[in-house]
C-alpha cells in the first residue's frame, strides 16, 4: 500500500467527528424536539446543515435543526411579527427546560447555547409546505416573512453524490474544509466548499487527485457564481470581495502543489509528497519521516527542492537542480 | 511551465526578475544589490532544506553577479570566515559549481534559466557546509585542476545520462 494512501487514511480519521459526541448531539436534538412537542409547539424536527450532510469538521459545536411548527401556529405566517413571535414561543418553552442555556434571536434561527462543554443549536422554526415538495417555509425575522427553503433536498443531493463516489465525497469535502481552516483562517463558509466540491467531484477518485481537482475548481470558480448542490441559491455573495483574489491565489497554488505531490508519489517519493500535504493541511495530516542530511545530500545531486522545502531524489519537485560536479581551477 | 529567467531579463528588469525568482524558488529570497547597464548584482538568501535545518545548518547568502556578456558568478557572503572546498582563487573567489569540460547535462547554461543556476548555488552552499561537518563531499566532485576528469561514480554517470535523455526528449520536434 502506498504510504501516501496510509497518510490520507490517518488524516481522514483525524477529521472524523467523535462518535460519542455525535451521538450526544443527536440525543440533544431529540430532547429539544420532545420539549417543543410536549409544549404543543412542534410536530417534529430534523437536522440540517453539515452535521446532517456528514460534512462537518470537529469540534462538534454548532448544530442546525429545523423545527416543524404545529398547525395551531399557522396564523403566525400571516401575522406581522410572526417570525419573531414563533422564535419567542420556542425560546419560552426551551428556557423552562434549560434554565442555564442562553438564547439569541438571529435572522433565521433561535440560537441556543448550552455553555462551555455543551453544544449550541440553531433552531429554525418552519412550516411544511403542502405543495407536493418537501420544501419548508422558514422564519425570517429581518424581513418579517416566511421564505421557502429546501434543506431536505440539499441533504439528499449530497448523500446521492456521496453514493456516486463510493462514499468518498463527504470525506473529500471535510478535507477541503480543513484546508480552508488552516490556510484561509476558515474565512470561506463551509457550504461554499461543499458546493465547489460538488461541482468538481462527480465520480469516485483517490483523495490526492480529488483534493487537487477541488483546489483547481475553487481557483476557477471563486469570484463568480457558486451554486449550492440543489442549484437554487448562488452563494457568491457569502464571500467578501476583498477575500476573492487572495483566496484564488491560495487555491491555485494549492492545486499546483497537490499536482507536485502526486507527481512525487508516482515517482516513488512518498515522504516528499507527504511533506507537501502536511504543509497544505496542517498538523492533522501526518508528518513525513525524518531524512538524514547524508541521504538528502545524495538525493539532491540530481533531485529537487519541493514546495515544502524538502529534498526529493526525483527532479519533479518545485525546483529541480541539474546535477553538476563541483570543481576548482 | 513557468517562464524561465533569461540574462537579458535580469539586465533589463532586475527588480522584476528578483521578485519572480523569489516566488518560484521555495527557500530563497532574491533582492537587487546593485544594477548597472553592464552588470547586475543580486543578493540571494537561501534557507536550508528541512532535512538540513533540523540538523542545524545555517541559512546561506551569496551575491549573484550577472554581466552583459552573459557571465554569471556566485560569491558567498562572509566567505572569508569559513573554509571552502570548491571556490576559485582570487580575485573573484566565486563558487566553482561545475567542471567546464563535463558533458552538457552536467553543466548549466542560460537556456536552463537563472532559476536552475540558483538551485545549483543553493545546493553547493549546503554541500560546502556538509563538507565542513563531515569532511567529505557528499556526491562526486571533479578533481581540482586541469583534466581529463572522467566520471567516476555510477550515480553521476546515471544522472548525466538521465538529464541528457530528458533534455533531448524536450527538444525533440
Short mmCIF file of C-alpha atoms in Angstrom, two decimals:
data_model
loop_
_atom_site.label_atom_id
_atom_site.label_comp_id
_atom_site.label_asym_id
_atom_site.label_seq_id
_atom_site.Cartn_x
_atom_site.Cartn_y
_atom_site.Cartn_z
CA UNK A 1 0.00 0.00 0.00
CA UNK A 2 1.26 3.49 -0.82
CA UNK A 3 2.26 5.34 2.32
CA UNK A 4 0.53 8.39 0.87
CA UNK A 5 -2.67 6.37 0.95
CA UNK A 6 -1.97 5.45 4.56
CA UNK A 7 -1.25 9.10 5.38
CA UNK A 8 -4.55 10.18 3.87
CA UNK A 9 -6.36 7.44 5.79
CA UNK A 10 -4.85 8.73 9.02
CA UNK A 11 -5.73 12.31 8.05
CA UNK A 12 -9.27 11.29 7.24
CA UNK A 13 -9.62 9.62 10.63
CA UNK A 14 -8.40 12.76 12.38
CA UNK A 15 -11.17 14.77 10.72
CA UNK A 16 -13.99 12.47 11.76
CA UNK A 17 -16.31 13.57 14.49
CA UNK A 18 -16.04 11.69 17.75
CA UNK A 19 -18.83 9.09 17.54
CA UNK A 20 -19.80 9.55 21.19
CA UNK A 21 -20.01 13.28 20.67
CA UNK A 22 -22.10 12.81 17.55
CA UNK A 23 -24.47 10.55 19.45
CA UNK A 24 -24.69 13.09 22.27
CA UNK A 25 -25.60 15.77 19.71
CA UNK A 26 -28.29 13.52 18.24
CA UNK A 27 -29.68 12.85 21.72
CA UNK A 28 -29.76 16.57 22.48
CA UNK A 29 -31.55 17.24 19.21
CA UNK A 30 -34.20 14.62 20.06
CA UNK A 31 -34.59 16.07 23.53
CA UNK A 32 -35.16 19.58 22.16
CA UNK A 33 -37.70 18.19 19.73
CA UNK A 34 -39.57 16.43 22.56
CA UNK A 35 -39.60 19.55 24.75
CA UNK A 36 -41.20 21.50 21.92
CA UNK A 37 -43.59 18.69 21.02
CA UNK A 38 -44.78 18.36 24.62
CA UNK A 39 -45.28 22.13 24.70
CA UNK A 40 -47.62 21.79 21.72
CA UNK A 41 -45.37 23.95 19.56
CA UNK A 42 -43.87 21.41 17.17
CA UNK A 43 -44.88 18.26 15.33
CA UNK A 44 -41.35 17.20 14.54
CA UNK A 45 -37.82 18.28 13.77
CA UNK A 46 -34.90 17.25 11.63
CA UNK A 47 -31.22 18.06 11.46
CA UNK A 48 -29.93 20.17 8.61
CA UNK A 49 -26.53 21.68 7.85
CA UNK A 50 -23.15 20.00 7.70
CA UNK A 51 -23.88 17.56 10.53
CA UNK A 52 -26.88 16.20 8.62
CA UNK A 53 -24.87 16.04 5.41
CA UNK A 54 -21.91 14.35 7.20
CA UNK A 55 -19.54 17.07 6.07
CA UNK A 56 -18.97 18.70 9.44
CA UNK A 57 -15.45 19.23 10.80
CA UNK A 58 -14.89 18.98 14.51
CA UNK A 59 -15.15 20.22 17.12
CA UNK A 60 -18.84 19.39 17.12
CA UNK A 61 -20.45 22.50 18.43
CA UNK A 62 -22.89 24.38 16.20
CA UNK A 63 -25.79 22.16 15.16
CA UNK A 64 -28.52 23.22 12.78
CA UNK A 65 -32.05 21.89 13.14
CA UNK A 66 -35.41 22.67 11.61
CA UNK A 67 -38.42 22.57 13.91
CA UNK A 68 -41.74 21.92 12.18
CA UNK A 69 -44.31 24.11 13.89
CA UNK A 70 -47.72 22.85 14.87
CA UNK A 71 -50.68 23.59 12.66
CA UNK A 72 -52.13 25.70 15.51
CA UNK A 73 -49.36 28.22 14.92
CA UNK A 74 -50.10 28.67 11.22
CA UNK A 75 -51.60 32.07 11.94
CA UNK A 76 -48.02 33.27 12.51
CA UNK A 77 -47.37 33.00 8.76
CA UNK A 78 -49.61 35.94 8.09
CA UNK A 79 -49.31 37.88 11.33
CA UNK A 80 -46.97 40.91 11.40
CA UNK A 81 -44.02 39.95 13.63
CA UNK A 82 -45.00 36.32 13.28
CA UNK A 83 -41.48 35.06 12.59
CA UNK A 84 -40.12 36.71 15.75
CA UNK A 85 -43.12 35.55 17.77
CA UNK A 86 -42.51 31.98 16.67
CA UNK A 87 -38.96 32.16 17.95
CA UNK A 88 -40.06 33.71 21.23
CA UNK A 89 -42.57 30.88 21.76
CA UNK A 90 -39.84 28.30 21.21
CA UNK A 91 -37.50 30.23 23.49
CA UNK A 92 -40.11 30.27 26.25
CA UNK A 93 -40.55 26.50 26.20
CA UNK A 94 -36.84 25.77 25.92
CA UNK A 95 -35.85 28.25 28.63
CA UNK A 96 -38.10 26.38 31.08
CA UNK A 97 -36.45 23.09 30.18
CA UNK A 98 -32.92 24.51 30.10
CA UNK A 99 -32.74 27.36 32.59
CA UNK A 100 -28.97 27.71 32.27
CA UNK A 101 -28.97 27.98 28.46
CA UNK A 102 -28.56 31.36 26.77
CA UNK A 103 -30.61 32.43 23.77
CA UNK A 104 -30.22 34.79 20.84
CA UNK A 105 -32.65 35.54 18.03
CA UNK A 106 -30.94 35.57 14.64
CA UNK A 107 -32.35 36.10 11.18
CA UNK A 108 -33.48 32.54 10.60
CA UNK A 109 -32.81 30.78 13.87
CA UNK A 110 -33.20 30.83 17.60
CA UNK A 111 -29.67 30.22 18.81
CA UNK A 112 -29.35 28.18 21.99
CA UNK A 113 -26.02 27.91 23.73
CA UNK A 114 -25.64 25.27 26.42
CA UNK A 115 -22.40 26.79 27.64
CA UNK A 116 -18.82 25.57 27.90
CA UNK A 117 -18.56 21.88 27.19
CA UNK A 118 -22.06 21.84 25.69
CA UNK A 119 -23.45 22.21 22.22
CA UNK A 120 -25.04 25.17 20.55
CA UNK A 121 -28.08 24.76 18.33
CA UNK A 122 -29.51 26.94 15.60
CA UNK A 123 -33.22 26.13 15.82
CA UNK A 124 -35.03 27.23 12.68
CA UNK A 125 -38.82 27.47 13.02
CA UNK A 126 -40.53 26.28 9.86
CA UNK A 127 -43.83 25.19 8.36
CA UNK A 128 -44.26 22.26 6.00
CA UNK A 129 -45.29 23.36 2.55
CA UNK A 130 -48.23 21.34 1.35
CA UNK A 131 -47.37 21.50 -2.36
CA UNK A 132 -46.07 18.06 -3.07
CA UNK A 133 -42.45 19.03 -2.40
CA UNK A 134 -40.62 18.53 0.86
CA UNK A 135 -39.61 22.18 0.97
CA UNK A 136 -40.40 24.15 4.10
CA UNK A 137 -41.03 27.81 4.90
CA UNK A 138 -38.53 29.12 7.39
CA UNK A 139 -38.79 32.18 9.60
CA UNK A 140 -37.02 35.37 8.54
CA UNK A 141 -37.09 37.85 11.42
CA UNK A 142 -35.33 40.61 9.46
CA UNK A 143 -37.75 40.67 6.54
CA UNK A 144 -40.62 39.59 8.84
CA UNK A 145 -41.70 36.86 6.49
CA UNK A 146 -41.51 33.13 5.87
CA UNK A 147 -39.35 32.04 2.97
CA UNK A 148 -39.13 28.85 1.04
CA UNK A 149 -36.16 26.59 1.78
CA UNK A 150 -35.11 23.10 0.70
CA UNK A 151 -32.84 21.67 3.41
CA UNK A 152 -34.02 18.10 2.88
CA UNK A 153 -33.28 18.31 -0.85
CA UNK A 154 -29.78 19.57 -0.04
CA UNK A 155 -29.13 16.66 2.30
CA UNK A 156 -30.39 14.25 -0.37
CA UNK A 157 -28.23 15.82 -3.10
CA UNK A 158 -25.06 15.46 -1.06
CA UNK A 159 -25.98 11.92 0.01
CA UNK A 160 -26.56 10.95 -3.63
CA UNK A 161 -23.22 12.41 -4.71
CA UNK A 162 -21.53 10.58 -1.88
CA UNK A 163 -23.04 7.32 -3.06
CA UNK A 164 -22.00 8.09 -6.63
CA UNK A 165 -18.43 8.48 -5.34
CA UNK A 166 -18.47 5.25 -3.34
CA UNK A 167 -18.73 7.10 -0.04
CA UNK A 168 -15.60 9.20 -0.57
CA UNK A 169 -17.23 12.53 -1.36
CA UNK A 170 -18.06 13.65 2.17
CA UNK A 171 -14.52 12.78 3.29
CA UNK A 172 -13.08 14.94 0.50
CA UNK A 173 -15.38 17.79 1.46
CA UNK A 174 -14.07 17.61 5.04
CA UNK A 175 -10.50 17.69 3.72
CA UNK A 176 -11.30 20.81 1.71
CA UNK A 177 -12.83 22.46 4.76
CA UNK A 178 -9.70 21.60 6.71
CA UNK A 179 -7.59 23.33 4.05
CA UNK A 180 -9.78 26.43 4.32
CA UNK A 181 -9.49 26.34 8.09
CA UNK A 182 -5.69 26.14 8.01
CA UNK A 183 -4.84 28.32 5.02
CA UNK A 184 -7.69 30.85 4.99
CA UNK A 185 -8.50 31.01 8.73
CA UNK A 186 -11.84 29.41 7.94
CA UNK A 187 -12.98 32.61 6.24
CA UNK A 188 -14.89 30.87 3.46
CA UNK A 189 -18.13 29.30 4.66
CA UNK A 190 -18.36 25.52 4.69
CA UNK A 191 -21.30 25.30 2.30
CA UNK A 192 -19.19 27.03 -0.36
CA UNK A 193 -16.53 24.34 -0.02
CA UNK A 194 -19.24 21.68 -0.30
CA UNK A 195 -20.66 23.39 -3.38
CA UNK A 196 -17.30 23.68 -5.14
CA UNK A 197 -16.53 20.06 -4.33
CA UNK A 198 -19.98 19.07 -5.60
CA UNK A 199 -19.28 20.82 -8.91
CA UNK A 200 -15.81 19.29 -9.20
CA UNK A 201 -16.16 15.70 -7.96
CA UNK A 202 -18.69 13.55 -9.77
CA UNK A 203 -17.06 10.15 -9.57
CA UNK A 204 -15.01 8.01 -7.21
CA UNK A 205 -11.42 9.17 -7.14
CA UNK A 206 -8.43 8.86 -4.81
CA UNK A 207 -8.17 11.56 -2.17
CA UNK A 208 -4.98 13.22 -3.55
CA UNK A 209 -6.49 13.62 -7.01
CA UNK A 210 -9.81 14.76 -5.55
CA UNK A 211 -8.09 17.43 -3.46
CA UNK A 212 -6.12 18.66 -6.45
CA UNK A 213 -9.31 18.76 -8.51
CA UNK A 214 -11.24 20.66 -5.84
CA UNK A 215 -8.45 23.20 -5.31
CA UNK A 216 -8.30 23.84 -9.05
CA UNK A 217 -12.07 24.19 -9.25
CA UNK A 218 -12.06 26.64 -6.34
CA UNK A 219 -9.42 28.79 -8.09
CA UNK A 220 -11.56 28.92 -11.22
CA UNK A 221 -14.93 29.39 -9.53
CA UNK A 222 -14.22 31.84 -6.73
CA UNK A 223 -15.30 35.34 -7.67
CA UNK A 224 -18.07 34.02 -9.90
CA UNK A 225 -21.37 32.25 -9.23
CA UNK A 226 -21.18 29.24 -6.93
CA UNK A 227 -24.48 27.37 -6.72
CA UNK A 228 -25.18 25.06 -3.81
CA UNK A 229 -25.78 21.42 -4.76
CA UNK A 230 -29.51 21.77 -5.42
CA UNK A 231 -28.76 24.58 -7.88
CA UNK A 232 -31.20 27.05 -6.36
CA UNK A 233 -29.05 29.53 -4.46
CA UNK A 234 -25.91 31.34 -5.60
CA UNK A 235 -23.55 31.57 -2.63
CA UNK A 236 -21.10 34.04 -4.22
CA UNK A 237 -22.36 36.86 -2.01
CA UNK A 238 -21.17 34.98 1.08
CA UNK A 239 -17.52 35.57 0.16
CA UNK A 240 -16.29 39.05 1.00
CA UNK A 241 -14.93 40.79 -2.08
CA UNK A 242 -11.55 41.53 -0.50
CA UNK A 243 -11.03 37.82 0.09
CA UNK A 244 -11.63 36.70 -3.52
CA UNK A 245 -8.20 37.42 -5.03
CA UNK A 246 -6.09 36.17 -2.09
CA UNK A 247 -8.24 33.03 -1.90
CA UNK A 248 -7.96 32.46 -5.65
CA UNK A 249 -4.15 32.63 -5.40
CA UNK A 250 -4.16 30.27 -2.43
CA UNK A 251 -6.28 27.70 -4.22
CA UNK A 252 -4.31 27.99 -7.47
CA UNK A 253 -1.07 27.48 -5.54
CA UNK A 254 -2.60 24.58 -3.63
CA UNK A 255 -3.68 22.91 -6.88
CA UNK A 256 -0.13 23.22 -8.24
CA UNK A 257 1.35 21.85 -5.02
CA UNK A 258 -1.14 18.99 -4.98
CA UNK A 259 -0.10 18.13 -8.54
CA UNK A 260 3.54 18.27 -7.45
CA UNK A 261 2.78 15.92 -4.53
CA UNK A 262 1.07 13.47 -6.86
CA UNK A 263 3.99 13.52 -9.32
CA UNK A 264 6.42 12.83 -6.49
CA UNK A 265 4.30 9.99 -5.15
CA UNK A 266 4.02 8.47 -8.63
CA UNK A 267 7.81 8.59 -8.85
CA UNK A 268 8.02 6.72 -5.54
CA UNK A 269 8.98 9.59 -3.22
CA UNK A 270 6.14 9.22 -0.76
CA UNK A 271 7.77 11.21 2.02
CA UNK A 272 8.27 14.24 -0.21
CA UNK A 273 4.61 14.01 -1.19
CA UNK A 274 3.52 13.67 2.44
CA UNK A 275 5.58 16.76 3.34
CA UNK A 276 3.61 18.81 0.82
CA UNK A 277 0.25 17.51 2.00
CA UNK A 278 1.25 18.18 5.60
CA UNK A 279 2.10 21.73 4.59
CA UNK A 280 -1.29 22.16 2.93
CA UNK A 281 -3.49 20.58 5.61
CA UNK A 282 -1.63 21.37 8.80
CA UNK A 283 -0.94 19.24 11.85
CA UNK A 284 -3.90 16.94 11.30
CA UNK A 285 -2.01 15.45 8.34
CA UNK A 286 0.79 13.01 9.26
CA UNK A 287 4.33 14.32 9.45
CA UNK A 288 6.83 12.86 6.94
CA UNK A 289 9.63 10.63 8.18
CA UNK A 290 12.87 12.37 9.07
CA UNK A 291 15.65 12.03 6.50
CA UNK A 292 19.32 12.30 7.48
CA UNK A 293 21.41 15.03 5.84
CA UNK A 294 23.62 12.38 4.25
CA UNK A 295 20.65 10.82 2.47
CA UNK A 296 19.19 14.20 1.49
CA UNK A 297 22.54 15.43 0.17
CA UNK A 298 22.91 12.37 -2.06
CA UNK A 299 19.31 12.70 -3.26
CA UNK A 300 19.84 16.36 -4.12
CA UNK A 301 22.57 15.51 -6.65
CA UNK A 302 20.00 15.27 -9.44
CA UNK A 303 16.82 15.82 -7.49
CA UNK A 304 14.81 18.83 -6.48
CA UNK A 305 13.66 21.11 -3.69
CA UNK A 306 9.94 20.63 -3.22
CA UNK A 307 7.45 23.35 -2.44
CA UNK A 308 7.52 22.08 1.16
CA UNK A 309 11.25 22.84 1.33
CA UNK A 310 12.35 19.20 1.46
CA UNK A 311 14.65 17.33 -0.91
CA UNK A 312 13.44 14.73 -3.34
CA UNK A 313 15.68 12.46 -5.38
CA UNK A 314 13.17 12.90 -8.21
CA UNK A 315 13.59 16.09 -10.28
CA UNK A 316 9.83 16.60 -10.02
CA UNK A 317 9.65 19.00 -7.12
CA UNK A 318 9.11 22.74 -7.42
CA UNK A 319 12.76 23.48 -8.13
CA UNK A 320 14.84 20.76 -9.80
CA UNK A 321 18.64 21.02 -9.56
CA UNK A 322 20.74 19.97 -12.54
CA UNK A 323 23.48 17.57 -11.44
CA UNK A 324 26.96 19.05 -11.56
CA UNK A 325 30.44 18.14 -10.36
CA UNK A 326 31.89 20.93 -8.28
CA UNK A 327 35.47 21.71 -9.17
CA UNK A 328 38.19 24.27 -8.77
CA UNK A 329 40.65 25.50 -11.31
CA UNK B 1 5.70 25.53 -17.13
CA UNK B 2 6.58 28.92 -15.63
CA UNK B 3 8.75 31.21 -17.72
CA UNK B 4 12.49 30.93 -17.02
CA UNK B 5 14.55 33.99 -16.21
CA UNK B 6 16.95 34.89 -19.02
CA UNK B 7 20.05 37.00 -18.63
CA UNK B 8 18.52 39.79 -20.71
CA UNK B 9 15.54 39.82 -18.31
CA UNK B 10 17.91 40.17 -15.37
CA UNK B 11 19.75 43.05 -17.00
CA UNK B 12 16.70 44.94 -18.24
CA UNK B 13 14.37 44.29 -15.28
CA UNK B 14 16.45 43.24 -12.29
CA UNK B 15 13.78 44.00 -9.69
CA UNK B 16 11.07 42.16 -11.61
CA UNK B 17 13.41 39.23 -12.09
CA UNK B 18 14.31 39.17 -8.40
CA UNK B 19 10.64 39.12 -7.46
CA UNK B 20 9.90 36.34 -9.93
CA UNK B 21 12.86 34.28 -8.72
CA UNK B 22 11.76 34.67 -5.10
CA UNK B 23 8.26 33.49 -5.97
CA UNK B 24 9.46 30.48 -7.92
CA UNK B 25 12.13 29.18 -5.54
CA UNK B 26 10.73 27.65 -2.33
CA UNK B 27 13.56 28.56 0.03
CA UNK B 28 15.14 31.65 -1.47
CA UNK B 29 14.71 35.38 -1.16
CA UNK B 30 16.33 37.28 -4.01
CA UNK B 31 16.88 41.03 -3.94
CA UNK B 32 18.81 43.52 -6.07
CA UNK B 33 22.04 44.70 -4.55
CA UNK B 34 23.19 46.82 -7.47
CA UNK B 35 22.14 47.37 -11.07
CA UNK B 36 24.10 48.95 -13.93
CA UNK B 37 23.62 48.52 -17.68
CA UNK B 38 26.59 46.15 -17.95
CA UNK B 39 26.18 44.29 -14.69
CA UNK B 40 23.59 43.35 -12.07
CA UNK B 41 24.31 42.04 -8.63
CA UNK B 42 21.60 40.09 -6.86
CA UNK B 43 21.61 39.06 -3.26
CA UNK B 44 20.36 35.54 -2.66
CA UNK B 45 19.45 34.28 0.79
CA UNK B 46 18.80 30.54 0.97
CA UNK B 47 17.14 28.80 3.88
CA UNK B 48 18.36 25.25 4.43
CA UNK B 49 16.05 22.49 3.23
CA UNK B 50 14.10 20.90 6.05
CA UNK B 51 16.41 17.87 6.42
CA UNK B 52 19.37 20.18 6.95
CA UNK B 53 17.52 22.77 9.03
CA UNK B 54 16.70 20.04 11.57
CA UNK B 55 20.45 19.32 11.78
CA UNK B 56 21.23 22.99 12.45
CA UNK B 57 22.55 24.00 9.04
CA UNK B 58 22.55 27.78 8.69
CA UNK B 59 20.91 29.99 6.10
CA UNK B 60 23.36 30.95 3.37
CA UNK B 61 23.80 34.16 1.46
CA UNK B 62 25.58 34.80 -1.81
CA UNK B 63 25.94 37.57 -4.32
CA UNK B 64 24.98 36.59 -7.86
CA UNK B 65 26.71 38.72 -10.47
CA UNK B 66 25.27 38.74 -13.98
CA UNK B 67 27.15 40.60 -16.69
CA UNK B 68 26.09 41.81 -20.09
CA UNK B 69 28.42 39.25 -21.68
CA UNK B 70 26.33 36.51 -20.10
CA UNK B 71 28.86 35.57 -17.44
CA UNK B 72 27.41 34.70 -14.06
CA UNK B 73 29.25 34.24 -10.79
CA UNK B 74 28.17 33.28 -7.27
CA UNK B 75 30.24 34.71 -4.41
CA UNK B 76 29.39 33.72 -0.84
CA UNK B 77 28.90 36.50 1.71
CA UNK B 78 31.09 36.15 4.81
CA UNK B 79 33.24 33.78 2.78
CA UNK B 80 36.49 34.71 4.45
CA UNK B 81 35.43 33.44 7.87
CA UNK B 82 34.78 29.85 6.75
CA UNK B 83 36.71 27.17 4.87
CA UNK B 84 35.68 26.28 1.33
CA UNK B 85 36.50 23.26 -0.79
CA UNK B 86 35.33 24.40 -4.21
CA UNK B 87 35.99 28.10 -4.63
CA UNK B 88 38.04 29.65 -7.40
CA UNK B 89 41.18 31.55 -6.48
CA UNK B 90 41.35 35.36 -6.18
CA UNK B 91 40.42 37.85 -7.38
CA UNK B 92 36.84 36.66 -7.77
CA UNK B 93 36.79 33.66 -5.41
CA UNK B 94 33.45 32.65 -6.82
CA UNK B 95 31.97 29.22 -6.21
CA UNK B 96 33.09 26.60 -8.66
CA UNK B 97 29.81 24.96 -9.48
CA UNK B 98 30.68 22.58 -12.33
CA UNK B 99 33.62 21.20 -14.21
CA UNK B 100 33.76 23.08 -17.54
CA UNK B 101 34.69 20.01 -19.57
CA UNK B 102 31.82 17.88 -18.27
CA UNK B 103 29.01 16.95 -20.67
CA UNK B 104 26.23 19.50 -21.19
CA UNK B 105 23.89 17.55 -18.93
CA UNK B 106 26.25 18.26 -16.00
CA UNK B 107 26.70 21.97 -16.73
CA UNK B 108 24.42 24.95 -16.51
CA UNK B 109 23.81 27.32 -19.41
CA UNK B 110 21.48 30.29 -19.78
CA UNK B 111 18.70 28.38 -21.62
CA UNK B 112 18.23 26.49 -18.32
CA UNK B 113 17.15 29.76 -16.70
CA UNK B 114 18.58 31.58 -13.72
CA UNK B 115 16.22 29.56 -11.51
CA UNK B 116 18.25 26.46 -12.28
CA UNK B 117 21.51 28.32 -11.58
CA UNK B 118 20.22 29.38 -8.17
CA UNK B 119 19.26 25.79 -7.39
CA UNK B 120 22.85 24.73 -8.13
CA UNK B 121 24.25 27.56 -5.98
CA UNK B 122 21.95 26.64 -3.11
CA UNK B 123 22.94 23.01 -3.27
CA UNK B 124 26.61 23.88 -3.48
CA UNK B 125 26.45 26.11 -0.39
CA UNK B 126 24.79 23.34 1.61
CA UNK B 127 27.35 20.83 0.33
CA UNK B 128 30.18 23.12 1.49
CA UNK B 129 28.67 23.15 4.99
CA UNK B 130 28.27 19.37 4.79
CA UNK B 131 31.98 19.16 3.95
CA UNK B 132 32.88 21.33 6.97
CA UNK B 133 30.90 18.99 9.23
CA UNK B 134 31.62 15.58 7.69
CA UNK B 135 34.99 16.15 5.90
CA UNK B 136 33.56 14.55 2.79
CA UNK B 137 31.87 16.00 -0.28
CA UNK B 138 28.51 14.20 -0.38
CA UNK B 139 28.49 13.36 -4.10
CA UNK B 140 31.11 13.01 -6.83
CA UNK B 141 33.12 16.16 -7.43
CA UNK B 142 35.80 16.72 -10.07
CA UNK B 143 39.45 16.74 -9.00
CA UNK B 144 40.96 20.21 -8.92
CA UNK B 145 42.98 21.49 -11.80
CA UNK B 146 43.04 20.69 -15.49
CA UNK B 147 41.73 17.28 -16.59
CA UNK B 148 40.78 14.97 -18.12
CA UNK B 149 38.47 14.04 -15.27
CA UNK B 150 36.19 11.20 -16.37
CA UNK B 151 33.04 10.45 -14.37
CA UNK B 152 33.91 8.02 -11.62
CA UNK B 153 30.70 7.03 -9.90
CA UNK B 154 27.69 5.12 -11.08
CA UNK B 155 25.41 7.82 -9.65
CA UNK B 156 26.98 10.63 -11.67
CA UNK B 157 27.09 8.56 -14.87
CA UNK B 158 23.42 7.72 -14.39
CA UNK B 159 22.48 11.35 -13.75
CA UNK B 160 24.48 12.59 -16.75
CA UNK B 161 22.64 10.10 -18.96
CA UNK B 162 19.21 10.72 -17.43
CA UNK B 163 19.41 14.50 -17.74
CA UNK B 164 20.77 14.23 -21.28
CA UNK B 165 17.89 11.98 -22.28
CA UNK B 166 15.36 14.28 -20.63
CA UNK B 167 16.83 17.33 -22.39
CA UNK B 168 16.80 15.50 -25.75
CA UNK B 169 13.17 14.48 -25.20
CA UNK B 170 12.22 18.11 -24.54
CA UNK B 171 13.99 19.47 -27.63
CA UNK B 172 12.80 16.73 -29.97
CA UNK B 173 10.37 18.16 -32.57
#
